[in-house]
Amino acid sequence: MLYQWAADALKAYVPLEEKQIMELLEVPPSANMGDIAFPCFILAKQFRKAPQAVAETIVEAFTDPLILAEAAGPYVNLKFNRGHYGSLIMRELEKGKAAETGKGIKVVIDMSSPNIAKPFGIGHLRSTMIGAALYNMYKLAGYDVVSVNHLGDWGTQFGKQIAAYKRWGDDKALSEDPIGESLKLYVRFHEEAAQDDTLEPEARDWFRKLEAGDEEARRLWTYFVEVSMKEFNRMYMRLNVRFDHTLGESFYNDKMQTVVDTLKKKGLLEESDGALVVRLDDEGMPPCLIIKTDGTTIYPTRDLATAIYRHDVMKAERLLYVVGSEQRLHFEQVFSILRHMGMDWAGSCAHVPFGLMKFEGKKMSTRRGKIVVLEQVLDEAVARAMSIIDEKNPELENKEKVAEAIGMGAIIFGDLKNNRVNEVDFSLEDALNFDGETGPYVQYTYARTQSVLAKGSALEQAAVVDNAVELSISVDVLGDSGWELLKLLTKFPEQLQRGIRNNEPSVLARYALDVAQSFNQFYNKERIVTDEVSTRSARLQLTRLAGLSLTRTLQLLGLQTPDRM
């Protein structure tokens, strides 16, 4: 808003297109310098003056009665009339609409993608919650978004699982704890394979049978998929994450031969030591394996079929893959092969990588059984949140529900506040801090806005009866801290677009922190529920808008916002 108003005011004095002016505008380094700054360096040649002199020339000519222009070196600093523009901003914020920049564009987001027969570990949280946040962000911006849970339900790992079951499986133990026992079998396979050379060939043979439709292999595979999905769905319900489609790698089993045939037809497949590969020397990458020596498929084969299906059948115009950074080369190879196949839409495919999540400095490994089960972490976070509530507000209504919201919010926000490509060393104690850059801090700030509004509601209702509430506000009624908060609230659309442009939910998490900090400064510096009617009304309106901004932003990230904490 302010950028647009500033450009409108400046265009009569600056020989540039409005869009150019908008792109040049900055925020001054100090609030007392003004609200918007326009740098004059680019105009030096046209004006045949030094940038400082250009700024002075513009200021001398500037006549807008509601905007004060001041020269500060090579900059023109603009100060908006707070009463006039404050009222305009509040009217715009009341509408609460985000620009539908993505209208008519279909985006498929590949996210979560846990492996069957493994526990849902805290490491799965990143793909799940980053993907869910991106889904919400794209949807708010008007995109036609489709979320797909691309389950790891195919591949040699299932040959290993079946081979391990056939050797050491205990049906009674498996029925009592399907996921835990499946993990034990998988870990034991890798331990035994280090000494037993027959295990790996046995696993490959079982996967070959599975791809060929062997009845026993399919029976065991189906069992592992069913018990795993029951466990996964329970976790997704708790995380409040939904998928438009749950399509595992197995869904594309009958679509891979077409890919192989197309690669052969285009002369892209070459034999290498009994396997079939696509060479990518021209792009500085190693060969990409398509068919292994035993005739079975591998990840790239399935992902090529997946991409083609999502484009041709789902009609996606953009394909996003929220998958760990360690798969970077894999996706570079897949996208490169799509280009070699003549798929001109390959440029619309994007890997959205994220760094590893460690737990208290330790990297997790399913093969070694070193996995931190997400449910255990969530339970611990909720229990600690309940302990804090019992200590600080034991009479709180629905405290079990609030503790769940705080505990879950601490985990989710503790992940999403980080730039996704960074490695996250997760600390439960840090995540539950009510005073740091945490989910509980932002949630508590939202609850504070609701508490203030509750205190002011009776007085406001009386004022409405007396017809004393006016829409316009006086220049200084919000105070400096309130004016800074109001300006910050106008930046949500800009932050949403930046988050989408970079596929980066941390942009909105950081914005929520900024709003929370700004509101708390306003809360501490200004008396909101004051006796003066117009002042109280404007400050309560600003408080309500801040609360709406916080709850909207947190909900996009997957957090709940309790009214009381």
XYZ file of C-alpha atoms in Angstrom, residues 20-217:
198
model
C 10.443 1.617 -11.994
C 9.732 3.936 -9.085
C 8.136 1.077 -7.112
C 11.202 -1.111 -7.651
C 13.538 1.601 -6.351
C 11.660 2.456 -3.153
C 13.236 1.486 0.174
C 12.486 1.595 3.874
C 14.681 4.184 5.670
C 17.175 2.725 8.176
C 15.492 4.621 11.023
C 11.749 5.147 11.582
C 12.228 8.831 12.475
C 13.711 9.477 9.018
C 10.397 8.689 7.350
C 8.178 5.901 6.052
C 9.514 5.439 2.510
C 12.802 6.474 0.883
C 13.429 7.116 -2.811
C 17.119 6.955 -3.943
C 18.042 9.509 -6.616
C 21.252 7.954 -8.008
C 19.556 6.775 -11.204
C 18.362 10.314 -11.987
C 21.766 12.030 -11.818
C 22.372 11.869 -15.603
C 18.867 13.001 -16.542
C 18.911 15.940 -14.129
C 22.615 16.603 -14.809
C 23.075 17.011 -11.084
C 24.596 15.077 -8.210
C 22.108 12.689 -6.527
C 22.001 14.974 -3.457
C 21.016 17.932 -5.631
C 18.416 15.816 -7.434
C 16.826 14.929 -4.077
C 16.699 18.617 -3.114
C 15.133 19.541 -6.476
C 12.378 16.956 -6.055
C 11.661 18.079 -2.480
C 11.437 21.749 -3.529
C 8.835 20.881 -6.186
C 6.874 18.408 -4.037
C 3.434 19.780 -3.039
C 1.375 16.822 -1.745
C -0.403 18.170 1.375
C -0.661 14.743 3.036
C 2.915 13.575 2.495
C 5.972 15.411 3.807
C 9.074 15.128 1.582
C 12.552 15.728 3.018
C 15.974 15.464 1.382
C 18.524 13.317 3.208
C 21.669 13.196 1.116
C 20.852 11.365 -2.150
C 17.461 10.213 -0.812
C 13.974 11.721 -0.745
C 12.341 10.569 2.484
C 8.542 10.567 2.619
C 6.465 10.862 5.782
C 2.774 10.045 5.446
C 0.043 11.876 7.331
C -0.781 9.239 9.941
C -4.385 10.225 10.440
C -5.349 10.172 6.771
C -3.271 7.188 5.679
C -3.843 5.308 8.931
C -7.573 5.311 8.227
C -6.996 4.185 4.624
C -4.710 1.360 5.743
C -7.219 0.123 8.303
C -9.982 0.102 5.695
C -7.791 -1.954 3.355
C -6.702 -4.367 6.097
C -10.336 -4.904 7.068
C -10.916 -6.453 3.643
C -8.274 -9.078 4.479
C -7.781 -10.165 0.886
C -4.580 -11.506 -0.662
C -3.894 -10.860 -4.336
C -4.809 -13.937 -6.374
C -1.626 -13.861 -8.422
C -1.782 -17.571 -9.149
C -5.339 -17.768 -10.440
C -5.666 -20.428 -13.121
C -2.245 -21.986 -12.474
C -2.210 -25.605 -11.283
C 0.579 -26.677 -8.937
C 1.230 -30.236 -7.730
C 3.228 -30.448 -4.497
C 5.013 -33.725 -3.711
C 5.413 -33.825 0.081
C 5.851 -35.956 3.211
C 6.623 -39.237 1.392
C 7.489 -41.520 4.331
C 8.782 -45.025 3.695
C 6.422 -47.898 4.353
C 7.238 -50.238 7.269
C 9.201 -47.531 9.108
C 8.116 -45.392 12.070
C 7.034 -41.808 11.393
C 10.176 -40.135 12.733
C 10.838 -36.493 13.531
C 12.897 -36.369 10.339
C 9.655 -36.776 8.343
C 8.333 -33.586 9.909
C 10.267 -31.294 7.579
C 8.844 -32.498 4.258
C 5.353 -32.810 5.755
C 5.094 -29.361 7.349
C 7.105 -27.442 4.728
C 4.881 -29.003 2.074
C 1.675 -28.295 4.015
C 2.685 -24.646 4.554
C 3.485 -24.204 0.862
C 0.137 -25.771 -0.023
C -1.673 -23.212 2.161
C 0.404 -20.305 0.858
C -0.168 -21.155 -2.807
C -3.863 -21.711 -2.188
C -4.296 -18.316 -0.508
C -2.627 -16.704 -3.513
C -5.255 -18.252 -5.792
C -3.335 -21.195 -7.265
C -5.098 -24.475 -8.007
C -3.005 -26.601 -5.649
C -2.850 -30.392 -5.389
C -0.944 -32.119 -2.591
C 0.407 -35.622 -3.196
C 1.841 -37.927 -0.555
C 4.365 -39.870 -2.638
C 4.781 -42.871 -0.360
C 8.012 -44.841 -0.442
C 6.196 -48.133 -1.016
C 8.330 -49.698 -3.753
C 11.942 -50.562 -4.421
C 14.667 -52.898 -3.168
C 13.911 -51.917 0.435
C 10.814 -54.116 0.198
C 12.903 -56.988 -1.035
C 14.992 -56.487 2.112
C 11.873 -56.306 4.288
C 10.454 -59.501 2.834
C 13.789 -61.333 2.991
C 14.171 -60.328 6.652
C 10.633 -61.452 7.466
C 11.162 -64.790 5.764
C 14.307 -65.416 7.810
C 13.465 -63.982 11.224
C 9.840 -62.843 11.187
C 7.663 -63.514 14.234
C 3.955 -63.247 13.317
C 2.892 -62.792 16.960
C 5.371 -59.957 17.553
C 4.462 -58.414 14.193
C 0.746 -58.384 14.993
C 1.363 -56.764 18.392
C 3.670 -54.018 17.083
C 3.704 -54.004 13.259
C 5.828 -50.889 12.763
C 8.262 -51.481 15.613
C 8.813 -55.106 14.614
C 9.173 -54.161 10.931
C 11.911 -51.676 11.858
C 13.710 -54.354 13.902
C 13.666 -56.694 10.904
C 14.981 -53.947 8.597
C 17.797 -53.047 10.993
C 18.702 -56.701 11.489
C 18.878 -57.197 7.720
C 21.602 -54.544 7.418
C 23.473 -55.872 10.430
C 23.440 -59.454 9.108
C 24.174 -58.405 5.494
C 27.551 -57.103 6.607
C 28.600 -60.735 7.273
C 26.218 -62.705 5.033
C 26.804 -62.220 1.300
C 23.608 -64.091 0.381
C 21.225 -61.534 1.899
C 21.520 -58.719 -0.664
C 20.953 -61.042 -3.670
C 18.017 -62.599 -1.813
C 16.486 -59.137 -1.270
C 16.944 -58.200 -4.922
C 15.278 -61.443 -5.954
C 12.258 -60.734 -3.731
C 11.862 -57.273 -5.259
C 12.137 -58.757 -8.731
C 9.316 -61.142 -7.758
C 7.298 -58.235 -6.395
C 7.581 -56.296 -9.661
C 6.633 -59.447 -11.549
C 3.455 -59.874 -9.442
C 4.511 -62.892 -7.336
C 1.580 -63.790 -5.043
C 3.577 -64.209 -1.808
C 5.612 -61.065 -2.392
